[in-house]
Protein backbone atom coordinates (compact mmCIF):
# COMPACT_ATOMS: atom_id res chain seq x y z
CA UNK A 1 -48.17 -15.88 -14.83
CA UNK A 2 -47.18 -11.95 -13.50
CA UNK A 3 -43.66 -12.45 -11.38
CA UNK A 4 -45.13 -11.80 -8.31
CA UNK A 5 -47.39 -14.85 -8.21
CA UNK A 6 -44.54 -17.41 -8.87
CA UNK A 7 -45.39 -19.30 -5.45
CA UNK A 8 -42.22 -21.28 -6.35
CA UNK A 9 -40.04 -18.06 -5.77
CA UNK A 10 -41.84 -17.35 -2.38
CA UNK A 11 -40.93 -20.18 -0.89
CA UNK A 12 -36.86 -19.29 -2.09
CA UNK A 13 -37.60 -16.07 -0.26
CA UNK A 14 -39.33 -17.23 2.47
CA UNK A 15 -37.43 -19.99 3.18
CA UNK A 16 -34.38 -17.66 3.11
CA UNK A 17 -36.21 -15.66 5.58
CA UNK A 18 -36.42 -17.91 7.66
CA UNK A 19 -32.86 -18.80 8.40
CA UNK A 20 -31.96 -15.37 8.41
CA UNK A 21 -34.47 -14.67 11.36
CA UNK A 22 -33.22 -17.69 13.30
CA UNK A 23 -29.58 -16.68 12.57
CA UNK A 24 -30.29 -13.39 13.85
CA UNK A 25 -31.67 -14.46 16.84
CA UNK A 26 -29.05 -16.83 17.55
CA UNK A 27 -26.63 -14.08 17.16
CA UNK A 28 -27.95 -11.97 19.59
CA UNK A 29 -27.42 -13.98 21.91
CA UNK A 30 -24.08 -15.82 21.18
CA UNK A 31 -21.30 -14.96 23.12
CA UNK A 32 -19.19 -12.36 20.80
CA UNK A 33 -22.19 -10.49 20.85
CA UNK A 34 -22.22 -6.77 19.10
CA UNK A 35 -18.67 -7.52 17.97
CA UNK A 36 -19.35 -10.21 15.75
CA UNK A 37 -21.00 -7.53 13.65
CA UNK A 38 -18.20 -4.80 13.92
CA UNK A 39 -14.89 -4.31 11.90
CA UNK A 40 -12.19 -1.96 11.82
CA UNK A 41 -13.99 0.18 9.01
CA UNK A 42 -16.90 0.19 10.63
CA UNK A 43 -15.80 2.85 12.53
CA UNK A 44 -14.98 4.65 9.15
CA UNK A 45 -18.92 4.90 8.09
CA UNK A 46 -20.52 5.25 11.79
CA UNK A 47 -18.55 8.02 13.42
CA UNK A 48 -20.35 9.80 10.12
CA UNK A 49 -23.49 8.96 10.35
CA UNK A 50 -23.52 10.23 14.06
CA UNK A 51 -21.71 13.57 12.98
CA UNK A 52 -24.68 14.05 10.25
CA UNK A 53 -27.59 13.10 12.47
CA UNK A 54 -26.27 15.37 15.14
CA UNK A 55 -24.60 18.13 13.17
CA UNK A 56 -26.47 17.84 10.41
CA UNK A 57 -22.22 17.29 8.77
CA UNK A 58 -20.33 13.77 7.87
CA UNK A 59 -17.30 13.65 8.82
CA UNK A 60 -14.28 12.27 8.87
CA UNK A 61 -14.02 9.47 12.09
CA UNK A 62 -12.74 11.14 15.38
CA UNK A 63 -12.89 14.06 13.81
CA UNK A 64 -14.15 17.51 12.98
CA UNK A 65 -13.29 17.59 8.83
CA UNK A 66 -15.61 16.81 5.81
CA UNK A 67 -15.90 13.24 4.96
CA UNK A 68 -13.56 12.84 2.71
CA UNK A 69 -12.37 9.09 2.21
CA UNK A 70 -15.68 7.37 2.65
CA UNK A 71 -18.49 8.89 0.94
CA UNK A 72 -22.15 9.73 2.18
CA UNK A 73 -24.20 7.01 0.53
CA UNK A 74 -23.42 4.22 3.38
CA UNK A 75 -23.13 6.16 6.29
CA UNK A 76 -26.84 8.28 5.63
CA UNK A 77 -28.19 4.79 5.30
CA UNK A 78 -26.81 4.54 8.66
CA UNK A 79 -28.20 7.54 10.09
CA UNK A 80 -31.68 6.22 8.54
CA UNK A 81 -31.47 3.24 10.41
CA UNK A 82 -30.89 4.75 13.47
CA UNK A 83 -32.95 7.30 13.37
CA UNK A 84 -35.83 5.18 13.10
CA UNK A 85 -34.88 1.93 15.50
CA UNK A 86 -32.32 4.21 17.34
CA UNK A 87 -29.78 1.52 17.23
CA UNK A 88 -27.04 0.57 15.07
CA UNK A 89 -25.32 -2.86 14.96
CA UNK A 90 -28.17 -5.46 15.60
CA UNK A 91 -30.64 -2.69 13.48
CA UNK A 92 -28.33 -2.75 10.45
CA UNK A 93 -27.78 -6.10 10.00
CA UNK A 94 -31.40 -6.62 10.64
CA UNK A 95 -31.90 -3.96 7.20
CA UNK A 96 -29.36 -5.32 5.84
CA UNK A 97 -30.84 -8.45 5.86
CA UNK A 98 -34.02 -7.54 4.38
CA UNK A 99 -31.65 -5.96 2.15
CA UNK A 100 -29.98 -9.28 0.80
CA UNK A 101 -33.93 -10.96 0.92
CA UNK A 102 -35.38 -8.29 -1.17
CA UNK A 103 -32.33 -8.45 -3.51
CA UNK A 104 -33.80 -11.88 -4.88
CA UNK A 105 -36.65 -9.89 -6.60
CA UNK A 106 -33.83 -7.79 -9.07
CA UNK A 107 -32.44 -11.03 -9.09
CA UNK A 108 -35.56 -12.75 -10.67
CA UNK A 109 -36.10 -9.93 -12.63
CA UNK A 110 -33.07 -9.88 -14.56
CA UNK A 111 -33.10 -13.64 -15.36
CA UNK A 112 -36.78 -12.93 -17.05
CA UNK A 113 -34.72 -10.04 -19.15
CA UNK A 114 -32.48 -12.71 -20.56
CA UNK A 115 -34.25 -16.48 -19.98
CA UNK A 116 -36.84 -17.79 -19.07
CA UNK A 117 -38.88 -18.12 -15.51
CA UNK A 118 -36.87 -22.00 -14.77
CA UNK A 119 -34.05 -20.06 -14.76
CA UNK A 120 -35.08 -17.07 -12.51
CA UNK A 121 -36.11 -19.73 -9.76
CA UNK A 122 -32.84 -20.76 -10.45
CA UNK A 123 -31.21 -17.79 -10.04
CA UNK A 124 -33.26 -16.67 -6.36
CA UNK A 125 -32.02 -19.48 -5.17
CA UNK A 126 -28.43 -19.70 -6.19
CA UNK A 127 -28.40 -15.95 -4.60
CA UNK A 128 -30.79 -17.08 -2.11
CA UNK A 129 -27.93 -20.01 -0.57
CA UNK A 130 -24.66 -17.66 -1.37
CA UNK A 131 -21.93 -18.05 1.66
CA UNK A 132 -20.98 -14.62 0.77
CA UNK A 133 -23.89 -12.26 0.76
CA UNK A 134 -25.13 -14.30 3.86
CA UNK A 135 -22.16 -13.23 6.05
CA UNK A 136 -21.42 -9.88 4.39
CA UNK A 137 -25.30 -9.14 5.90
CA UNK A 138 -23.71 -9.10 9.15
CA UNK A 139 -21.41 -6.84 9.20
CA UNK A 140 -21.48 -2.96 9.55
CA UNK A 141 -19.49 -2.63 5.99
CA UNK A 142 -21.07 -1.22 2.97
CA UNK A 143 -21.30 -4.28 0.59
CA UNK A 144 -24.97 -5.42 0.89
CA UNK A 145 -26.05 -1.88 0.10
CA UNK A 146 -24.07 -1.34 -2.64
CA UNK A 147 -24.62 -4.66 -4.27
CA UNK A 148 -28.82 -4.25 -3.91
CA UNK A 149 -28.49 -0.90 -5.64
CA UNK A 150 -26.30 -2.27 -8.46
CA UNK A 151 -28.86 -5.66 -9.05
CA UNK A 152 -31.12 -2.89 -10.25
CA UNK A 153 -29.28 -0.79 -12.05
CA UNK A 154 -28.42 -4.78 -14.04
CA UNK A 155 -32.05 -5.28 -14.01
CA UNK A 156 -32.97 -2.21 -15.37
CA UNK A 157 -29.98 -2.37 -17.96
CA UNK A 158 -31.56 -5.61 -19.08
CA UNK A 159 -34.97 -3.98 -19.47
CA UNK A 160 -33.19 -1.05 -21.56
CA UNK A 161 -31.78 -3.67 -23.75
CA UNK A 162 -35.24 -4.70 -24.83
CA UNK A 163 -37.09 -1.95 -24.58
CA UNK A 164 -34.22 0.57 -25.11
CA UNK A 165 -37.00 3.79 -23.50
CA UNK A 166 -35.40 6.81 -22.05
CA UNK A 167 -36.46 6.57 -18.61
CA UNK A 168 -35.64 2.77 -18.45
CA UNK A 169 -32.04 4.28 -18.49
CA UNK A 170 -32.16 7.01 -17.06
CA UNK A 171 -33.40 5.12 -14.13
CA UNK A 172 -30.89 2.94 -14.28
CA UNK A 173 -27.98 5.45 -14.15
CA UNK A 174 -29.71 6.49 -10.65
CA UNK A 175 -29.10 3.16 -9.18
CA UNK A 176 -26.04 2.87 -10.60
CA UNK A 177 -25.03 6.79 -9.04
CA UNK A 178 -26.42 6.09 -5.69
CA UNK A 179 -24.56 2.58 -5.67
CA UNK A 180 -21.38 4.85 -6.80
CA UNK A 181 -21.61 7.09 -3.33
CA UNK A 182 -21.81 3.61 -1.13
CA UNK A 183 -18.79 2.57 -2.81
CA UNK A 184 -16.68 4.46 -5.02
CA UNK A 185 -15.31 1.20 -6.36
CA UNK A 186 -18.45 1.54 -8.45
CA UNK A 187 -17.19 5.85 -9.82
CA UNK A 188 -15.53 4.28 -13.38
CA UNK A 189 -18.05 2.03 -14.24
CA UNK A 190 -19.70 5.06 -15.40
CA UNK A 191 -16.99 4.82 -18.37
CA UNK A 192 -17.65 1.99 -19.10
CA UNK A 193 -21.51 1.69 -18.92
CA UNK A 194 -20.60 5.09 -21.07
CA UNK A 195 -18.33 3.18 -23.52
CA UNK A 196 -20.70 -0.13 -24.20
CA UNK A 197 -23.07 2.60 -24.76
CA UNK A 198 -21.20 4.76 -27.50
CA UNK A 199 -20.14 1.08 -28.96
CA UNK A 200 -23.43 -0.33 -29.22
CA UNK A 201 -24.84 3.12 -30.59
CA UNK A 202 -21.70 3.15 -33.65
CA UNK A 203 -22.23 -0.55 -34.69
CA UNK A 204 -26.46 -0.19 -35.17
CA UNK A 205 -26.40 3.13 -36.22
CA UNK A 206 -28.71 4.77 -34.27
CA UNK A 207 -28.87 8.26 -33.40
CA UNK A 208 -31.86 7.54 -30.79
CA UNK A 209 -29.20 5.47 -28.66
CA UNK A 210 -26.39 8.16 -28.65
CA UNK A 211 -28.87 10.91 -27.95
CA UNK A 212 -30.25 8.60 -25.02
CA UNK A 213 -26.38 8.09 -24.38
CA UNK A 214 -25.77 11.88 -23.47
CA UNK A 215 -29.47 12.72 -22.26
CA UNK A 216 -30.67 10.17 -20.07
CA UNK A 217 -27.05 8.63 -18.91
CA UNK A 218 -23.49 11.04 -18.68
CA UNK A 219 -25.72 14.59 -17.94
CA UNK A 220 -27.46 12.57 -14.85
CA UNK A 221 -24.38 10.86 -13.80
CA UNK A 222 -22.39 14.45 -14.63
CA UNK A 223 -24.32 16.20 -13.01
CA UNK A 224 -25.44 13.37 -9.75
CA UNK A 225 -21.92 12.53 -9.59
CA UNK A 226 -20.14 16.16 -9.87
CA UNK A 227 -22.35 17.02 -6.80
CA UNK A 228 -20.14 16.27 -4.76
CA UNK A 229 -17.33 16.92 -6.33
CA UNK A 230 -18.60 20.41 -6.05
CA UNK A 231 -19.24 19.80 -2.08
CA UNK A 232 -15.57 18.06 -1.50
CA UNK A 233 -13.98 21.86 -3.22
CA UNK A 234 -16.12 23.87 -1.60
CA UNK A 235 -15.14 23.02 1.91
CA UNK A 236 -12.05 21.12 1.79
CA UNK A 237 -10.46 22.45 -1.41
CA UNK A 238 -10.16 18.87 -3.34
CA UNK A 239 -11.88 18.43 -6.16
CA UNK A 240 -11.70 14.64 -5.79
CA UNK A 241 -14.68 12.43 -5.48
CA UNK A 242 -12.92 10.77 -2.94
CA UNK A 243 -9.12 10.70 -1.54
CA UNK A 244 -10.17 6.62 -1.34
CA UNK A 245 -7.67 6.30 -4.32
CA UNK A 246 -4.79 7.92 -3.06
CA UNK A 247 -4.73 6.53 0.23
CA UNK A 248 -5.06 2.54 -1.17
CA UNK A 249 -2.45 2.92 -3.86
CA UNK A 250 -0.67 3.82 -0.24
CA UNK A 251 -1.91 0.89 1.86
CA UNK A 252 -2.32 -1.80 -0.92
CA UNK A 253 1.07 -1.95 -0.55
CA UNK A 254 0.85 -3.86 3.16
CA UNK A 255 0.99 -6.71 2.28
CA UNK A 256 3.97 -6.50 0.12
CA UNK A 257 5.41 -5.12 3.21
CA UNK A 258 4.39 -7.95 5.23
CA UNK A 259 6.28 -10.41 3.04
CA UNK A 260 9.11 -8.11 2.83
CA UNK A 261 9.55 -7.96 7.05
CA UNK A 262 7.79 -10.88 8.26
CA UNK A 263 5.35 -9.06 9.44
CA UNK A 264 1.54 -10.59 9.46
CA UNK A 265 -0.64 -7.90 7.48
CA UNK A 266 -2.27 -6.46 10.07
CA UNK A 267 1.45 -5.69 11.44
CA UNK A 268 2.26 -4.06 8.15
CA UNK A 269 -0.77 -2.43 8.04
CA UNK A 270 -0.14 -0.81 11.16
CA UNK A 271 3.50 0.05 10.35
CA UNK A 272 2.53 1.91 7.28
CA UNK A 273 0.17 3.97 8.98
CA UNK A 274 2.83 5.16 11.66
CA UNK A 275 5.14 5.84 8.88
CA UNK A 276 2.63 8.82 7.83
CA UNK A 277 4.23 12.46 9.00
CA UNK A 278 3.91 13.31 12.46
CA UNK A 279 1.78 16.52 10.79
CA UNK A 280 -0.21 14.27 8.45
CA UNK A 281 -3.63 15.10 10.05
CA UNK A 282 -3.57 18.57 9.99
CA UNK A 283 -2.37 19.11 6.08
CA UNK A 284 -5.02 20.06 4.40
CA UNK A 285 -6.78 17.41 2.26
CA UNK A 286 -4.70 17.99 -1.21
CA UNK A 287 -1.56 17.81 0.76
CA UNK A 288 -2.31 14.47 1.93
CA UNK A 289 -3.62 13.11 -1.05
CA UNK A 290 0.00 14.02 -2.44
CA UNK A 291 1.71 12.57 0.45
CA UNK A 292 -0.06 9.13 0.14
CA UNK A 293 1.09 9.33 -3.28
CA UNK A 294 4.48 10.09 -2.33
CA UNK A 295 5.11 7.52 -0.34
CA UNK A 296 4.05 4.76 -2.82
CA UNK A 297 5.63 5.69 -4.98
CA UNK A 298 8.67 3.87 -3.81
CA UNK A 299 6.91 0.79 -2.44
CA UNK A 300 5.24 0.65 -5.90
CA UNK A 301 8.86 0.59 -7.90
CA UNK A 302 10.06 -1.94 -5.43
CA UNK A 303 7.26 -3.83 -5.25
CA UNK A 304 5.65 -4.17 -8.66
CA UNK A 305 7.78 -7.04 -9.99
CA UNK A 306 5.56 -9.03 -7.02
CA UNK A 307 2.10 -7.73 -7.47
CA UNK A 308 2.29 -8.88 -10.99
CA UNK A 309 3.00 -12.28 -9.74
CA UNK A 310 0.47 -12.16 -7.36
CA UNK A 311 -2.33 -11.22 -8.81
CA UNK A 312 -3.05 -14.48 -9.76
CA UNK A 313 -3.64 -15.48 -6.54
CA UNK A 314 -5.19 -12.40 -6.55
CA UNK A 315 -7.86 -13.04 -8.67
CA UNK A 316 -8.72 -16.12 -7.82
CA UNK A 317 -9.52 -15.47 -4.28
CA UNK A 318 -11.92 -12.72 -5.19
CA UNK A 319 -13.41 -15.50 -7.53
CA UNK A 320 -13.31 -18.19 -4.97
CA UNK A 321 -13.42 -17.25 -1.90
CA UNK A 322 -14.94 -18.19 1.40
CA UNK A 323 -15.27 -14.98 4.00
CA UNK A 324 -13.89 -17.93 5.63
CA UNK A 325 -12.70 -16.49 8.44
CA UNK A 326 -16.28 -14.63 8.90
CA UNK A 327 -18.51 -17.13 8.84
CA UNK A 328 -16.63 -18.92 11.43
CA UNK A 329 -17.27 -16.06 13.64
CA UNK A 330 -21.35 -16.19 12.59
CA UNK A 331 -21.45 -19.96 12.98
CA UNK A 332 -18.96 -21.14 15.56
CA UNK A 333 -18.64 -17.47 17.48
CA UNK A 334 -15.10 -18.37 17.43
CA UNK A 335 -13.52 -14.81 18.65
CA UNK A 336 -10.62 -13.47 17.15
CA UNK A 337 -9.55 -10.06 15.87
CA UNK A 338 -12.01 -7.73 13.49
CA UNK A 339 -8.30 -6.70 10.86
CA UNK A 340 -7.87 -10.37 11.09
CA UNK A 341 -11.07 -11.44 9.98
CA UNK A 342 -11.33 -9.76 6.35
CA UNK A 343 -7.53 -9.22 5.58
CA UNK A 344 -6.82 -13.11 5.02
CA UNK A 345 -4.69 -12.83 1.71
CA UNK A 346 -2.85 -16.52 1.34
CA UNK A 347 -4.48 -19.09 -0.48
CA UNK A 348 -5.67 -20.28 2.34
CA UNK A 349 -6.62 -19.84 5.18
CA UNK A 350 -4.95 -22.75 7.44
CA UNK A 351 -5.00 -21.47 10.84
CA UNK A 352 -9.56 -21.03 10.71
CA UNK A 353 -8.96 -24.85 9.26
CA UNK A 354 -8.16 -26.73 12.68
CA UNK A 355 -10.79 -28.74 13.88
CA UNK A 356 -13.88 -30.69 11.94
CA UNK A 357 -16.00 -28.25 11.91
CA UNK A 358 -13.48 -25.46 10.40
CA UNK A 359 -12.85 -27.73 7.88
CA UNK A 360 -16.58 -28.80 7.10
CA UNK A 361 -17.88 -25.33 7.24
CA UNK A 362 -15.00 -24.54 4.96
CA UNK A 363 -15.54 -27.01 1.73
CA UNK A 364 -19.64 -26.16 2.07
CA UNK A 365 -19.05 -23.04 1.16
CA UNK A 366 -16.92 -23.87 -1.18
CA UNK A 367 -18.57 -26.13 -3.24
CA UNK A 368 -20.67 -23.38 -3.02
CA UNK A 369 -18.81 -20.62 -4.86
CA UNK A 370 -18.04 -23.16 -7.03
CA UNK A 371 -21.13 -23.89 -8.13
CA UNK A 372 -22.06 -20.51 -8.68
CA UNK A 373 -18.80 -19.51 -10.88
CA UNK A 374 -18.42 -22.48 -13.08
CA UNK A 375 -22.40 -22.08 -13.14
CA UNK A 376 -21.86 -18.65 -13.91
CA UNK A 377 -19.75 -18.42 -16.36
CA UNK A 378 -21.16 -21.23 -18.42
CA UNK A 379 -24.44 -19.24 -18.17
CA UNK A 380 -22.29 -16.86 -19.78
CA UNK A 381 -21.49 -18.27 -22.88
CA UNK A 382 -24.85 -19.90 -23.32
CA UNK A 383 -26.42 -16.19 -23.49
CA UNK A 384 -23.65 -15.68 -25.61
CA UNK A 385 -25.29 -17.23 -27.82
CA UNK A 386 -28.21 -16.80 -27.39
CA UNK A 387 -28.84 -12.91 -26.68
CA UNK A 388 -25.24 -11.43 -27.32
CA UNK A 389 -26.09 -7.38 -26.12
CA UNK A 390 -26.90 -8.90 -23.02
CA UNK A 391 -24.31 -11.30 -23.10
CA UNK A 392 -21.49 -9.14 -23.95
CA UNK A 393 -23.23 -6.29 -21.17
CA UNK A 394 -23.01 -8.85 -17.86
CA UNK A 395 -20.02 -10.54 -19.79
CA UNK A 396 -18.32 -5.80 -19.15
CA UNK A 397 -19.70 -6.10 -15.45
CA UNK A 398 -18.49 -8.96 -14.13
CA UNK A 399 -14.78 -7.97 -15.20
CA UNK A 400 -14.52 -4.63 -14.44
CA UNK A 401 -15.35 -5.47 -10.90
CA UNK A 402 -13.53 -8.65 -10.83
CA UNK A 403 -10.16 -6.62 -12.57
CA UNK A 404 -10.62 -3.57 -10.51
CA UNK A 405 -11.12 -5.57 -6.77
CA UNK A 406 -7.91 -7.96 -8.08
CA UNK A 407 -4.88 -5.87 -8.06
CA UNK A 408 -2.17 -3.95 -6.04
CA UNK A 409 -3.29 -5.95 -2.38
CA UNK A 410 -4.21 -9.52 -1.07
CA UNK A 411 -7.73 -9.60 -1.50
CA UNK A 412 -10.40 -10.77 -0.32
CA UNK A 413 -13.67 -12.29 -0.82
CA UNK A 414 -16.06 -9.30 0.10
CA UNK A 415 -14.89 -7.75 -3.24
CA UNK A 416 -17.03 -10.53 -5.26
CA UNK A 417 -20.08 -9.07 -3.46
CA UNK A 418 -20.50 -6.48 -6.85
CA UNK A 419 -20.59 -9.62 -9.46
CA UNK A 420 -22.00 -12.33 -7.45
CA UNK A 421 -25.60 -12.00 -7.69
CA UNK A 422 -24.37 -11.50 -11.94
CA UNK A 423 -22.77 -14.89 -11.49
CA UNK A 424 -26.01 -16.46 -9.90
CA UNK A 425 -28.05 -15.49 -12.59
CA UNK A 426 -25.87 -16.78 -15.22
CA UNK A 427 -25.54 -19.67 -13.21
CA UNK A 428 -29.23 -19.74 -12.66
CA UNK A 429 -29.61 -19.85 -17.43
CA UNK A 430 -26.95 -22.85 -17.47
CA UNK A 431 -29.22 -25.22 -15.00
CA UNK A 432 -32.24 -24.13 -16.02
CA UNK A 433 -30.73 -25.44 -20.34
CA UNK A 434 -28.81 -28.19 -18.90
CA UNK A 435 -31.93 -29.87 -17.19
CA UNK A 436 -34.27 -28.82 -20.80
CA UNK A 437 -31.50 -30.15 -22.53
CA UNK A 438 -32.21 -33.68 -20.24
CA UNK A 439 -35.87 -33.77 -21.00
CA UNK A 440 -35.82 -32.93 -24.34
CA UNK A 441 -32.55 -34.25 -26.56
CA UNK A 442 -31.90 -33.20 -29.48
CA UNK A 443 -31.88 -36.48 -30.60
CA UNK A 444 -34.91 -37.45 -29.28
């Protein structure tokens, strides 16, 4: 049976669509209004989108300087939504909820490549029930668009492992590069992917894989990503893909500064921004990058022991975080400063666990996350025995995004977004295997 004739899948899809539509209608008429969608980072995407629509160029927030801190993928998405609908708030939320719905398709198909239809249904169900994806769909932030592209990259990569057709590898790298343009956190996975393909070519002694790696993966990635490098150098003299790495190297010390000075993370962030030289924004991008690195160096020397001690907590928060404060804003219309909503760096969001409803929402969200994580890693182990190449690829993918998001700072649940759908895939495999074993015990 073709996948698109699976009535159970479409039941999951329609059920999720109904819930999302109802939530969107309720939020439109909720007391917080558009404020529920907006965060401090949102302006960094909205302003470049507006300047692109008006002037044909992406500019940094509230300036006329070329876009460097952000990349153009999400502003382009916002500009398209604005162009088609004349709105850049509720229309964006509607578009992102549609993306989160259609995310179920690559998740379902990816599971079919490595398992069976029952597992694919479970995987789609896990993904549809994601509290994290539900909440991020109602935020003018780049996560949903990025993970949608990454899901197709993973699905097509798994298909390539089956058929080894060069066009599939080429299509996969197109989706990966598009995701990089949306969120640069995916940038270095191009190198990880190249390494994995090289190891595969070496182990199988396959010239075909080696040729495909060079012609269909490496060269397209270099050309497509190199285009933005060239644009940056041509317009600003800075040859990097983005200045966000230098910015984060400095700003991501906010957790340490907050601890040392008894501040909130938001206050520490403001202090670090205020510590920049008065003429900082008049300097060239290359000078700004050097300034970030110079200011970060003494902070990193002071904080490296603290950072190492916090990595287990940060890794746990990335993996198990519920995005609780934002979820409360959506469900209970609780008004809080947007900068406090996603920047929770402690083990538990204690200020947002006062009422019975707040605790119930937290517990239910945590149970959903725990189910995906436990099932996801169990499924990876099961898959390793049946489809080792696919399992190693998915494990490398999860470890890359989990690892890169669990260092330098008190991390946030939303950094799990790029790999939670993979855990949904493997959780579906685990549940399907468990139910099959119960139905057909080995000693029967």
